[in-house]
Short mmCIF file of C-alpha atoms and ligand atoms in Angstrom, two decimals:
data_model
loop_
_atom_site.label_atom_id
_atom_site.label_comp_id
_atom_site.label_asym_id
_atom_site.label_seq_id
_atom_site.Cartn_x
_atom_site.Cartn_y
_atom_site.Cartn_z
CA UNK A 1 38.54 -11.16 -7.86
CA UNK A 2 36.83 -8.25 -9.43
CA UNK A 3 33.35 -6.57 -8.76
CA UNK A 4 30.98 -3.96 -9.62
CA UNK A 5 30.92 -1.06 -6.82
CA UNK A 6 28.04 0.72 -6.32
CA UNK A 7 29.40 4.02 -5.40
CA UNK A 8 26.83 7.08 -6.38
CA UNK A 9 24.87 7.61 -9.23
CA UNK A 10 27.74 7.42 -12.25
CA UNK A 11 29.95 6.59 -10.21
CA UNK A 12 30.49 2.29 -10.27
CA UNK A 13 33.76 1.14 -10.40
CA UNK A 14 35.20 -1.55 -11.30
CA UNK A 15 37.67 -2.85 -8.36
CA UNK A 16 39.84 -5.79 -6.87
CA UNK A 17 38.37 -7.13 -3.60
CA UNK A 18 39.49 -10.28 -1.58
CA UNK A 19 37.55 -13.13 -2.37
CA UNK A 20 34.62 -13.95 0.00
CA UNK A 21 34.10 -16.79 1.38
CA UNK A 22 30.89 -18.87 3.24
CA UNK A 23 30.61 -18.62 7.17
CA UNK A 24 27.53 -21.47 8.53
CA UNK A 25 24.12 -21.35 7.01
CA UNK A 26 26.18 -19.45 3.42
CA UNK A 27 27.55 -21.25 0.14
CA UNK A 28 29.61 -19.78 -2.33
CA UNK A 29 28.95 -18.94 -6.20
CA UNK A 30 30.71 -18.72 -8.99
CA UNK A 31 28.75 -16.34 -11.03
CA UNK A 32 27.85 -17.33 -14.74
CA UNK A 33 25.69 -14.79 -15.85
CA UNK A 34 23.90 -12.00 -14.34
CA UNK A 35 21.64 -9.37 -15.21
CA UNK A 36 20.82 -5.31 -15.23
CA UNK A 37 18.04 -4.65 -13.94
CA UNK A 38 16.13 -1.47 -14.07
CA UNK A 39 16.49 -0.66 -10.84
CA UNK A 40 20.36 -0.98 -11.20
CA UNK A 41 19.72 1.49 -14.23
CA UNK A 42 17.74 3.86 -11.89
CA UNK A 43 20.59 3.19 -9.43
CA UNK A 44 22.82 4.45 -11.70
CA UNK A 45 21.10 7.00 -13.04
CA UNK A 46 19.66 8.35 -10.18
CA UNK A 47 20.78 6.65 -7.29
CA UNK A 48 20.96 5.68 -4.29
CA UNK A 49 17.54 4.61 -3.79
CA UNK A 50 17.99 1.03 -2.96
CA UNK A 51 21.34 1.07 -2.09
CA UNK A 52 21.57 2.24 1.78
CA UNK A 53 23.23 5.83 2.79
CA UNK A 54 23.32 4.44 6.27
CA UNK A 55 24.11 0.91 7.86
CA UNK A 56 21.35 -1.07 6.87
CA UNK A 57 19.57 -2.93 9.98
CA UNK A 58 19.59 -6.25 9.30
CA UNK A 59 23.17 -6.19 7.37
CA UNK A 60 25.04 -3.13 8.37
CA UNK A 61 25.97 -2.80 4.64
CA UNK A 62 26.44 1.07 3.26
CA UNK A 63 27.56 2.06 0.02
CA UNK A 64 29.73 1.61 -1.85
CA UNK A 65 28.51 -2.68 -1.95
CA UNK A 66 28.83 -5.07 -5.18
CA UNK A 67 25.66 -4.60 -7.29
CA UNK A 68 23.71 -7.12 -9.17
CA UNK A 69 20.71 -9.03 -8.17
CA UNK A 70 19.71 -11.67 -11.27
CA UNK A 71 22.28 -14.09 -11.44
CA UNK A 72 22.39 -17.78 -11.63
CA UNK A 73 26.08 -19.22 -11.06
CA UNK A 74 27.43 -23.04 -9.61
CA UNK A 75 28.36 -23.81 -6.23
CA UNK A 76 32.19 -23.93 -5.38
CA UNK A 77 32.29 -24.26 -1.76
CA UNK A 78 29.68 -24.36 1.15
CA UNK A 79 29.71 -23.53 4.58
CA UNK A 80 28.78 -25.30 7.80
CA UNK A 81 24.64 -26.15 8.45
CA UNK A 82 23.77 -26.21 4.20
CA UNK A 83 21.87 -29.17 3.49
CA UNK A 84 20.89 -30.22 0.49
CA UNK A 85 23.30 -28.43 -1.76
CA UNK A 86 26.79 -29.64 -3.01
CA UNK A 87 30.00 -28.00 -4.53
CA UNK A 88 29.42 -28.82 -8.30
CA UNK A 89 25.11 -27.55 -8.46
CA UNK A 90 24.21 -25.43 -10.92
CA UNK A 91 21.70 -23.37 -8.89
CA UNK A 92 19.69 -19.70 -9.17
CA UNK A 93 19.50 -17.82 -5.78
CA UNK A 94 16.83 -15.36 -4.95
CA UNK A 95 18.39 -11.71 -3.74
CA UNK A 96 16.03 -11.37 -1.07
CA UNK A 97 16.28 -11.88 2.28
CA UNK A 98 13.88 -11.63 4.33
CA UNK A 99 14.39 -12.20 8.46
CA UNK A 100 11.78 -14.40 8.73
CA UNK A 101 10.61 -12.84 12.72
CA UNK A 102 9.24 -9.81 11.89
CA UNK A 103 5.45 -9.74 11.95
CA UNK A 104 4.96 -9.30 8.22
CA UNK A 105 7.48 -13.01 7.86
CA UNK A 106 5.94 -15.34 10.27
CA UNK A 107 2.71 -14.34 8.32
CA UNK A 108 4.85 -15.02 4.83
CA UNK A 109 4.76 -11.62 3.82
CA UNK A 110 8.51 -12.04 2.88
CA UNK A 111 8.83 -8.75 0.77
CA UNK A 112 6.80 -6.65 3.41
CA UNK A 113 9.75 -7.23 6.10
CA UNK A 114 10.79 -4.55 8.09
CA UNK A 115 14.51 -5.23 7.48
CA UNK A 116 14.84 -6.56 4.14
CA UNK A 117 18.10 -6.62 2.37
CA UNK A 118 18.68 -7.59 -0.98
CA UNK A 119 21.56 -8.95 -2.69
CA UNK A 120 23.32 -6.61 -4.85
CA UNK A 121 22.01 -3.58 -2.83
CA UNK A 122 22.52 -3.78 1.27
CA UNK A 123 24.38 -6.64 0.90
CA UNK A 124 26.77 -7.49 -1.68
CA UNK A 125 25.86 -9.10 -5.23
CA UNK A 126 26.43 -10.88 -8.22
CA UNK A 127 28.33 -8.20 -10.44
CA UNK A 128 31.40 -10.24 -9.45
CA UNK A 129 33.55 -13.05 -10.30
CA UNK A 130 32.03 -14.90 -6.66
CA UNK A 131 29.09 -14.06 -4.93
CA UNK A 132 28.51 -15.57 -0.81
CA UNK A 133 25.21 -16.42 0.02
CA UNK A 134 22.45 -17.54 2.42
CA UNK A 135 21.68 -20.71 2.12
CA UNK A 136 17.49 -20.18 2.02
CA UNK A 137 18.68 -17.69 -1.11
CA UNK A 138 19.84 -21.15 -3.20
CA UNK A 139 17.44 -22.71 -5.97
CA UNK A 140 18.79 -25.90 -7.95
CA UNK A 141 18.21 -25.96 -11.81
CA UNK A 142 17.35 -28.40 -14.03
CA UNK A 143 19.53 -29.82 -16.02
CA UNK A 144 18.14 -28.65 -19.42
CA UNK A 145 17.51 -24.93 -17.86
CA UNK A 146 20.90 -22.70 -18.95
CA UNK A 147 22.77 -20.06 -16.28
CA UNK A 148 21.26 -17.17 -19.14
CA UNK A 149 17.66 -18.44 -19.01
CA UNK A 150 17.81 -18.53 -15.11
CA UNK A 151 19.00 -15.26 -14.49
CA UNK A 152 14.99 -14.30 -15.46
CA UNK A 153 13.23 -16.37 -12.92
CA UNK A 154 13.92 -12.93 -10.56
CA UNK A 155 12.07 -10.78 -12.65
CA UNK A 156 9.81 -12.92 -13.96
CA UNK A 157 9.17 -13.02 -10.00
CA UNK A 158 7.84 -10.25 -9.70
CA UNK A 159 5.14 -11.07 -12.71
CA UNK A 160 4.33 -13.79 -11.32
CA UNK A 161 3.45 -11.67 -7.82
CA UNK A 162 1.84 -9.11 -10.07
CA UNK A 163 -0.73 -11.56 -11.44
CA UNK A 164 -1.60 -13.35 -8.48
CA UNK A 165 -2.52 -9.39 -7.16
CA UNK A 166 -4.73 -8.91 -9.58
CA UNK A 167 -6.70 -11.76 -8.82
CA UNK A 168 -6.58 -12.00 -12.72
CA UNK A 169 -9.30 -15.34 -13.56
CA UNK A 170 -9.12 -17.59 -16.39
CA UNK A 171 -10.81 -16.16 -19.52
CA UNK A 172 -9.93 -12.27 -18.40
CA UNK A 173 -8.90 -9.74 -21.07
CA UNK A 174 -5.59 -8.60 -20.23
CA UNK A 175 -4.40 -5.08 -21.29
CA UNK A 176 -0.15 -4.81 -20.78
CA UNK A 177 1.34 -1.64 -21.18
CA UNK A 178 5.10 -1.43 -21.07
CA UNK A 179 6.82 -4.45 -23.23
CA UNK A 180 10.12 -3.80 -21.11
CA UNK A 181 11.43 -7.33 -19.97
CA UNK A 182 9.09 -6.77 -16.44
CA UNK A 183 5.88 -6.05 -19.58
CA UNK A 184 6.86 -9.51 -21.56
CA UNK A 185 7.28 -11.73 -19.05
CA UNK A 186 3.91 -10.25 -17.70
CA UNK A 187 2.44 -10.92 -20.65
CA UNK A 188 3.04 -14.55 -20.56
CA UNK A 189 2.43 -14.89 -17.36
CA UNK A 190 -0.98 -14.11 -17.70
CA UNK A 191 -1.53 -16.06 -20.95
CA UNK A 192 -0.17 -19.38 -18.87
CA UNK A 193 -2.68 -18.15 -15.97
CA UNK A 194 -5.72 -18.14 -18.82
CA UNK A 195 -5.92 -14.80 -19.93
CA UNK A 196 -8.02 -15.10 -23.30
CA UNK A 197 -5.93 -11.77 -24.80
CA UNK A 198 -3.42 -9.70 -23.86
CA UNK A 199 -3.15 -6.75 -25.65
CA UNK A 200 0.27 -4.85 -25.58
CA UNK A 201 1.12 -1.05 -25.53
CA UNK A 202 4.34 -0.05 -26.08
CA UNK A 203 6.09 2.83 -28.04
CA UNK A 204 9.18 0.70 -29.30
CA UNK A 205 8.39 -0.74 -33.04
CA UNK A 206 11.22 -3.52 -31.54
CA UNK A 207 9.02 -3.91 -28.49
CA UNK A 208 6.13 -4.22 -30.10
CA UNK A 209 7.27 -6.99 -32.21
CA UNK A 210 8.20 -9.65 -29.97
CA UNK A 211 5.39 -8.88 -27.65
CA UNK A 212 2.96 -10.75 -31.26
CA UNK A 213 6.38 -13.14 -30.91
CA UNK A 214 5.61 -14.15 -27.65
CA UNK A 215 2.14 -14.10 -28.13
CA UNK A 216 0.47 -11.22 -27.58
CA UNK A 217 -2.83 -10.90 -29.12
CA UNK A 218 -2.20 -7.59 -30.43
CA UNK A 219 0.06 -4.71 -29.90
CA UNK A 220 -0.23 -1.43 -30.70
CA UNK A 221 1.71 2.51 -30.17
CA UNK A 222 -0.09 4.53 -27.66
CA UNK A 223 0.34 7.58 -29.57
CA UNK A 224 -1.39 6.67 -32.05
CA UNK A 225 -5.86 7.43 -32.59
CA UNK A 226 -7.29 7.20 -29.66
CA UNK A 227 -5.95 3.59 -27.17
CA UNK A 228 -9.41 3.68 -25.10
CA UNK A 229 -11.50 3.39 -28.07
CA UNK A 230 -9.28 1.20 -29.95
CA UNK A 231 -9.86 -1.20 -27.07
CA UNK A 232 -13.30 -0.94 -26.08
CA UNK A 233 -13.73 -1.49 -30.41
CA UNK A 234 -12.16 -4.86 -29.62
CA UNK A 235 -14.12 -6.29 -26.37
CA UNK A 236 -17.96 -5.58 -26.97
CA UNK A 237 -17.22 -2.43 -25.03
CA UNK A 238 -15.96 -3.29 -22.14
CA UNK A 239 -12.55 -2.91 -22.60
CA UNK A 240 -9.73 -4.22 -19.99
CA UNK A 241 -10.25 -6.26 -17.12
CA UNK A 242 -6.96 -5.83 -15.83
CA UNK A 243 -3.86 -3.89 -16.68
CA UNK A 244 -0.97 -4.39 -15.84
CA UNK A 245 0.86 -0.54 -16.25
CA UNK A 246 4.65 -1.86 -16.61
CA UNK A 247 6.13 1.88 -17.87
CA UNK A 248 5.93 3.74 -14.44
CA UNK A 249 5.79 6.81 -15.74
CA UNK A 250 2.60 9.45 -15.00
CA UNK A 251 0.69 9.03 -18.36
CA UNK A 252 0.36 5.58 -18.41
CA UNK A 253 -1.62 5.43 -15.36
CA UNK A 254 -3.70 7.77 -17.04
CA UNK A 255 -3.54 5.58 -20.55
CA UNK A 256 -4.58 2.82 -18.01
CA UNK A 257 -8.04 4.17 -16.99
CA UNK A 258 -8.96 4.90 -20.07
CA UNK A 259 -8.23 1.55 -21.12
CA UNK A 260 -9.79 -0.31 -18.29
CA UNK A 261 -13.61 -1.49 -17.41
CA UNK A 262 -16.20 -1.41 -14.93
CA UNK A 263 -14.95 -3.38 -11.65
CA UNK A 264 -11.39 -3.65 -13.10
CA UNK A 265 -8.36 -4.24 -11.96
CA UNK A 266 -5.07 -1.81 -12.74
CA UNK A 267 -1.72 -2.58 -11.15
CA UNK A 268 0.71 -0.84 -10.51
CA UNK A 269 4.29 -2.33 -11.61
CA UNK A 270 5.95 0.63 -12.84
CA UNK A 271 7.37 3.11 -10.97
CA UNK A 272 6.53 6.48 -11.79
CA UNK A 273 10.04 8.96 -9.93
CA UNK A 274 6.90 11.31 -9.04
CA UNK A 275 3.73 12.42 -8.04
CA UNK A 276 1.19 11.67 -10.65
CA UNK A 277 -2.44 13.08 -11.09
CA UNK A 278 -5.08 10.26 -11.19
CA UNK A 279 -9.11 11.18 -11.96
CA UNK A 280 -10.45 9.27 -9.37
CA UNK A 281 -14.10 10.41 -10.07
CA UNK A 282 -13.76 7.42 -13.07
CA UNK A 283 -12.31 5.33 -10.11
CA UNK A 284 -15.51 5.73 -8.28
CA UNK A 285 -18.12 5.47 -10.11
CA UNK A 286 -16.64 2.34 -12.22
CA UNK A 287 -15.61 0.83 -8.59
CA UNK A 288 -12.02 0.05 -10.51
CA UNK A 289 -9.27 -0.85 -8.01
CA UNK A 290 -5.38 0.24 -7.85
CA UNK A 291 -3.03 -2.48 -6.98
CA UNK A 292 0.37 -1.86 -6.05
CA UNK A 293 2.63 -4.76 -6.50
CA UNK A 294 6.69 -5.12 -5.53
CA UNK A 295 8.87 -7.99 -5.53
CA UNK A 296 7.63 -11.64 -4.49
CA UNK A 297 7.79 -14.14 -1.98
CA UNK A 298 9.53 -16.91 -2.09
CA UNK A 299 7.42 -19.48 -3.55
CA UNK A 300 7.11 -16.65 -6.16
CA UNK A 301 10.15 -17.60 -6.98
CA UNK A 302 9.81 -21.42 -7.08
CA UNK A 303 6.74 -20.57 -9.39
CA UNK A 304 8.86 -18.30 -11.74
CA UNK A 305 11.68 -20.96 -12.17
CA UNK A 306 9.19 -23.46 -12.53
CA UNK A 307 7.58 -21.15 -15.50
CA UNK A 308 10.90 -21.03 -17.26
CA UNK A 309 11.85 -25.17 -16.43
CA UNK A 310 8.16 -25.98 -18.41
CA UNK A 311 8.30 -23.21 -21.37
CA UNK A 312 4.81 -21.67 -19.87
CA UNK A 313 7.50 -18.48 -20.54
CA UNK A 314 9.78 -17.96 -22.73
CA UNK A 315 13.28 -16.01 -22.18
CA UNK A 316 15.29 -16.59 -24.85
CA UNK A 317 13.80 -13.93 -27.49
CA UNK A 318 13.94 -10.73 -25.27
CA UNK A 319 17.95 -11.62 -24.26
CA UNK A 320 18.07 -10.10 -27.86
CA UNK A 321 20.59 -7.95 -27.05
CA UNK A 322 24.24 -7.87 -25.57
CA UNK A 323 25.96 -10.00 -23.47
CA UNK A 324 28.47 -8.50 -22.36
CA UNK A 325 31.74 -8.98 -20.09
CA UNK A 326 32.18 -7.57 -16.57
CA UNK A 327 34.71 -5.62 -17.48
CA UNK A 328 32.55 -3.57 -19.59
CA UNK A 329 29.47 -3.31 -17.53
CA UNK A 330 29.86 1.10 -17.11
CA UNK A 331 30.11 1.53 -21.14
CA UNK A 332 28.57 -1.25 -22.41
CA UNK A 333 26.16 -1.49 -19.83
CA UNK A 334 24.93 1.22 -17.87
CA UNK A 335 25.80 4.23 -20.32
CA UNK A 336 24.30 1.85 -23.11
CA UNK A 337 21.42 1.54 -21.10
CA UNK A 338 21.34 5.12 -20.10
CA UNK A 339 21.68 6.93 -23.28
CA UNK A 340 19.59 8.07 -26.20
CA UNK A 341 19.17 4.16 -27.54
CA UNK A 342 18.50 2.54 -23.94
CA UNK A 343 15.07 1.52 -25.47
CA UNK A 344 16.62 -0.56 -27.83
CA UNK A 345 18.46 -2.81 -25.67
CA UNK A 346 16.06 -5.15 -23.68
CA UNK A 347 18.68 -7.03 -20.97
CA UNK A 348 21.59 -7.17 -20.73
CA UNK A 349 23.13 -10.22 -19.11
CA UNK A 350 26.94 -9.60 -17.77
CA UNK A 351 29.24 -12.47 -16.67
CA UNK A 352 32.87 -12.01 -15.42
CA UNK A 353 34.07 -14.89 -17.71
CA UNK A 354 34.55 -15.25 -21.25
CA UNK A 355 31.66 -13.46 -23.46
ZN1 ZN B 401 15.41 -7.52 -10.70
ZN1 ZN B 402 11.17 -9.63 8.11
#
């Protein structure tokens, strides 16, 4: 079968591999669609980051591995000891592989697992015709949820965790920085969880429009005017209760400070690659809190799928640009997303089948 192998930065190759077969406790999934994640782009641009260069402590795998972790498909074969699933089932796959045995896993804090592995990074993923996955990673799709929509369960689960960790209460005033896929999903999750108004800051006009179409109260270009004063004027001087930083650059964290009010919380969901400066005096005097949120735990993946199934979060408008075939993934996927026009895309979905 064909698979995209991550060797190192700017070196991803389509190769032919033997079709994998499921061992005990595993299922073989025929991949329908798999999204290209921001983390895949990072891996291509400046990896290796998530892909291990020496054997991973849980899976024993290191580069090259098959990439791709935001995927849906159909079960074609099940190994021994799998119950509740059968060939023909439509599924979405949670790509995280907690060990369920370490101190953190025993407390349900699976994302903090000391040997956490992830499909598409430290175990083979789904930029391939088939993926073999552990039974605990399978989630059945309701009939009305399409395979394309289901690929959003993974990034949406990150948004669900971010909102849960923020401690947001109903009626909160929220700001989201960055209207890429994670920002747009976080914005909708905050609204679904009772935010009274959500203001979005984003430099790309097309993404600002998308944010408004998906329910943002208003959207602004952070380079224009004085964003802090603008938000103060819209919130009776109080500014935001919660700022979700989904842009991941140094200036975004400073912007988050100017947009957030007394006793507010800044949720760090973007990943600045360099150390950043932050005015801790403001944090102290206004008793602000900064919380990092990374990934999700198993329940949050199910919540994400429920949000998609109920229509509380809409993915279709985010699937703006491209659906491409696995054969074209390097040129029309990774090169397009890392090129000068990369920001014009929002999410690219890849299929090993026909586009
Ligand atoms: Zn992802
Ligand atoms: Zn663990």
